[in-house]
XYZ file of N, CA, C and O in Angstrom:
292
model
N 12.304 -5.699 -7.673
C 13.187 -4.565 -7.614
C 13.190 -4.006 -6.195
O 12.143 -3.776 -5.605
N 14.322 -3.769 -5.637
C 14.448 -3.234 -4.296
C 14.523 -1.717 -4.352
O 15.180 -1.139 -5.206
N 13.820 -1.075 -3.428
C 13.822 0.372 -3.350
C 14.317 0.795 -1.977
O 13.877 0.249 -0.973
N 15.209 1.737 -1.934
C 15.708 2.264 -0.674
C 14.958 3.556 -0.377
O 14.943 4.475 -1.187
N 14.308 3.590 0.793
C 13.570 4.780 1.200
C 14.408 5.567 2.190
O 14.876 5.024 3.186
N 14.605 6.824 1.902
C 15.395 7.686 2.773
C 14.515 8.300 3.850
O 13.361 8.660 3.600
N 15.049 8.414 5.049
C 14.313 9.009 6.149
C 14.000 10.461 5.843
O 14.814 11.186 5.279
N 12.818 10.887 6.225
C 12.352 12.273 6.067
C 12.171 12.694 4.610
O 12.182 13.881 4.312
N 12.039 11.734 3.695
C 11.764 12.039 2.299
C 10.408 11.445 1.952
O 10.183 10.247 2.144
N 9.498 12.276 1.450
C 8.153 11.812 1.119
C 8.201 10.811 -0.030
O 8.960 10.977 -0.980
N 7.395 9.764 0.079
C 7.288 8.767 -0.980
C 5.871 8.208 -0.979
O 5.170 8.277 0.025
N 5.455 7.671 -2.108
C 4.128 7.091 -2.257
C 4.248 5.719 -2.895
O 4.997 5.541 -3.849
N 3.507 4.746 -2.361
C 3.432 3.415 -2.972
C 2.113 3.344 -3.735
O 1.077 3.755 -3.232
N 2.155 2.827 -4.958
C 0.964 2.716 -5.793
C 0.759 1.252 -6.137
O 1.713 0.528 -6.439
N -0.494 0.804 -6.090
C -0.802 -0.577 -6.445
C -2.186 -0.678 -7.068
O -2.990 0.250 -6.987
N -2.447 -1.797 -7.703
C -3.712 -2.018 -8.399
C -4.545 -3.034 -7.641
O -4.015 -4.003 -7.121
N -5.848 -2.836 -7.569
C -6.751 -3.782 -6.922
C -7.406 -4.681 -7.950
O -7.822 -4.226 -9.021
N -7.491 -5.979 -7.640
C -8.140 -6.957 -8.519
C -9.178 -7.748 -7.741
O -9.023 -7.988 -6.547
N -10.233 -8.196 -8.431
C -11.262 -9.007 -7.798
C -10.739 -10.412 -7.539
O -10.042 -10.992 -8.375
N -11.104 -10.989 -6.401
C -10.625 -12.327 -6.061
C -11.324 -13.424 -6.856
O -10.825 -14.541 -6.932
N -12.463 -13.134 -7.487
C -13.188 -14.173 -8.231
C -12.438 -14.639 -9.471
O -12.503 -15.805 -9.839
N -11.719 -13.715 -10.142
C -10.973 -14.127 -11.335
C -9.531 -13.607 -11.357
O -8.760 -13.966 -12.217
N -9.183 -12.742 -10.425
C -7.829 -12.174 -10.300
C -7.391 -11.391 -11.537
O -6.206 -11.163 -11.747
N -8.355 -10.999 -12.373
C -8.059 -10.228 -13.579
C -8.833 -8.918 -13.628
O -8.338 -7.920 -14.137
N -10.066 -8.932 -13.131
C -10.924 -7.753 -13.200
C -10.496 -6.710 -12.170
O -10.200 -7.042 -11.019
N -10.494 -5.455 -12.597
C -10.120 -4.361 -11.711
C -11.161 -4.183 -10.615
O -12.353 -4.197 -10.879
N -10.702 -4.015 -9.379
C -11.588 -3.794 -8.237
C -11.560 -2.321 -7.865
O -10.501 -1.745 -7.629
N -12.735 -1.710 -7.827
C -12.834 -0.311 -7.438
C -13.634 -0.207 -6.144
O -14.344 -1.130 -5.763
N -13.507 0.920 -5.467
C -14.276 1.163 -4.253
C -13.796 0.390 -3.036
O -14.548 0.199 -2.095
N -12.552 -0.061 -3.022
C -12.014 -0.818 -1.899
C -11.380 0.107 -0.861
O -11.051 1.247 -1.155
N -11.157 -0.410 0.329
C -10.389 0.258 1.379
C -9.325 -0.726 1.853
O -9.420 -1.268 2.954
N -8.304 -1.011 1.018
C -7.312 -2.026 1.396
C -6.510 -1.606 2.624
O -5.981 -0.502 2.684
N -6.452 -2.491 3.621
C -5.650 -2.240 4.812
C -4.222 -2.712 4.535
O -3.999 -3.691 3.825
N -3.254 -2.037 5.102
C -1.845 -2.314 4.850
C -1.233 -3.062 6.031
O -1.444 -2.692 7.183
N -0.472 -4.099 5.723
C 0.363 -4.755 6.732
C 1.772 -4.840 6.161
O 1.958 -4.902 4.948
N 2.770 -4.816 7.040
C 4.163 -4.895 6.595
C 4.905 -5.942 7.416
O 4.483 -6.309 8.504
N 6.002 -6.419 6.854
C 6.891 -7.336 7.560
C 8.254 -6.675 7.624
O 8.831 -6.320 6.607
N 8.776 -6.492 8.820
C 10.072 -5.856 9.002
C 11.119 -6.933 9.276
O 10.972 -7.730 10.199
N 12.155 -6.953 8.456
C 13.261 -7.912 8.607
C 12.790 -9.356 8.659
O 13.282 -10.160 9.438
N 11.788 -9.701 7.844
C 11.305 -11.078 7.784
C 10.411 -11.476 8.938
O 10.082 -12.649 9.091
N 9.972 -10.531 9.745
C 9.102 -10.830 10.882
C 7.659 -11.041 10.454
O 7.332 -11.035 9.265
N 6.782 -11.229 11.419
C 5.357 -11.408 11.147
C 4.769 -10.140 10.547
O 5.214 -9.038 10.840
N 3.743 -10.318 9.716
C 3.045 -9.168 9.146
C 2.181 -8.534 10.221
O 1.528 -9.217 11.000
N 2.186 -7.201 10.264
C 1.418 -6.471 11.265
C 1.097 -5.082 10.738
O 1.630 -4.641 9.722
N 0.210 -4.389 11.460
C -0.111 -3.006 11.152
C 1.144 -2.156 11.231
O 1.915 -2.278 12.182
N 1.391 -1.275 10.267
C 2.597 -0.461 10.302
C 2.523 0.717 11.265
O 3.507 1.371 11.518
N 1.362 1.024 11.793
C 1.214 2.181 12.679
C 0.303 1.802 13.838
O -0.221 0.698 13.892
N 0.087 2.727 14.746
C -0.768 2.464 15.901
C -2.193 2.118 15.464
O -2.856 1.316 16.087
N -2.654 2.726 14.382
C -3.972 2.422 13.831
C -3.808 1.837 12.437
O -2.702 1.692 11.945
N -4.908 1.481 11.832
C -4.855 0.901 10.492
C -4.396 1.939 9.473
O -4.764 3.100 9.549
N -3.565 1.508 8.528
C -3.160 2.354 7.409
C -3.919 1.874 6.186
O -3.865 0.701 5.843
N -4.636 2.762 5.538
C -5.492 2.381 4.423
C -5.035 3.095 3.165
O -4.684 4.268 3.192
N -5.055 2.356 2.054
C -4.722 2.951 0.763
C -5.922 3.739 0.252
O -7.067 3.397 0.532
N -5.663 4.781 -0.525
C -6.703 5.640 -1.076
C -6.803 5.401 -2.581
O -5.799 5.386 -3.277
N -8.036 5.225 -3.062
C -8.221 4.985 -4.496
C -7.989 6.267 -5.288
O -8.342 7.361 -4.855
N -7.401 6.123 -6.470
C -7.114 7.254 -7.349
C -8.225 7.350 -8.386
O -8.283 6.559 -9.328
N -9.156 8.256 -8.192
C -10.223 8.586 -9.144
C -11.016 7.389 -9.644
O -11.299 7.279 -10.838
N -11.415 6.453 -8.784
C -12.268 5.310 -9.131
C -11.738 4.509 -10.316
O -12.483 4.065 -11.173
N -10.412 4.314 -10.371
C -9.794 3.602 -11.491
C -9.304 2.208 -11.123
O -8.873 1.460 -11.989
N -9.335 1.870 -9.827
C -8.779 0.590 -9.392
C -7.325 0.691 -8.985
O -6.731 -0.277 -8.538
N -6.735 1.871 -9.137
C -5.375 2.122 -8.668
C -5.459 2.784 -7.298
O -6.311 3.651 -7.074
N -4.571 2.374 -6.393
C -4.586 2.867 -5.018
C -3.204 3.377 -4.642
O -2.202 2.856 -5.121
N -3.164 4.398 -3.756
C -1.863 4.882 -3.292
C -1.825 4.956 -1.779
O -2.848 5.046 -1.114
N -0.609 4.881 -1.247
C -0.372 4.970 0.187
C 0.779 5.923 0.412
O 1.861 5.757 -0.172
N 0.558 6.946 1.229
C 1.633 7.856 1.577
C 2.533 7.142 2.577
O 2.106 6.783 3.662
N 3.770 6.906 2.197
C 4.671 6.106 3.021
C 5.132 6.820 4.279
O 5.669 6.193 5.175
N 4.900 8.114 4.390
C 5.247 8.816 5.620
C 4.510 8.190 6.793
O 5.005 8.149 7.907
N 3.304 7.642 6.562
C 2.526 6.982 7.605
C 3.241 5.729 8.094
O 3.211 5.384 9.259
N 3.905 5.018 7.187
C 4.542 3.741 7.485
C 5.956 3.925 7.994
O 6.385 3.279 8.943
N 6.719 4.830 7.406
C 8.133 4.996 7.691
C 8.388 5.411 9.134
O 9.375 5.039 9.726
N 7.465 6.140 9.738
C 7.672 6.637 11.089
C 7.942 5.520 12.088
O 8.651 5.719 13.053
N 7.410 4.306 11.864
C 7.580 3.249 12.851
C 8.738 2.317 12.505
O 9.054 1.422 13.269
N 9.364 2.496 11.361
C 10.445 1.589 10.961
C 11.757 1.925 11.608
O 12.096 2.970 11.934
């Protein structure tokens, strides 16, 4: 599903972490780093520094405030 993000509008991306050993078990306590690809280009850091997702209450669900990413697009 494609999502259109409007400039200057706050948005959050949410995702789930899984363990690489079985790809089924929920992974908690991670600090996933974010990379993006713009217009099919190489994946890279979306900002001057690393953008990290924040875990939601030790559940294995993580969120990223897209305002951090949108500024460089």
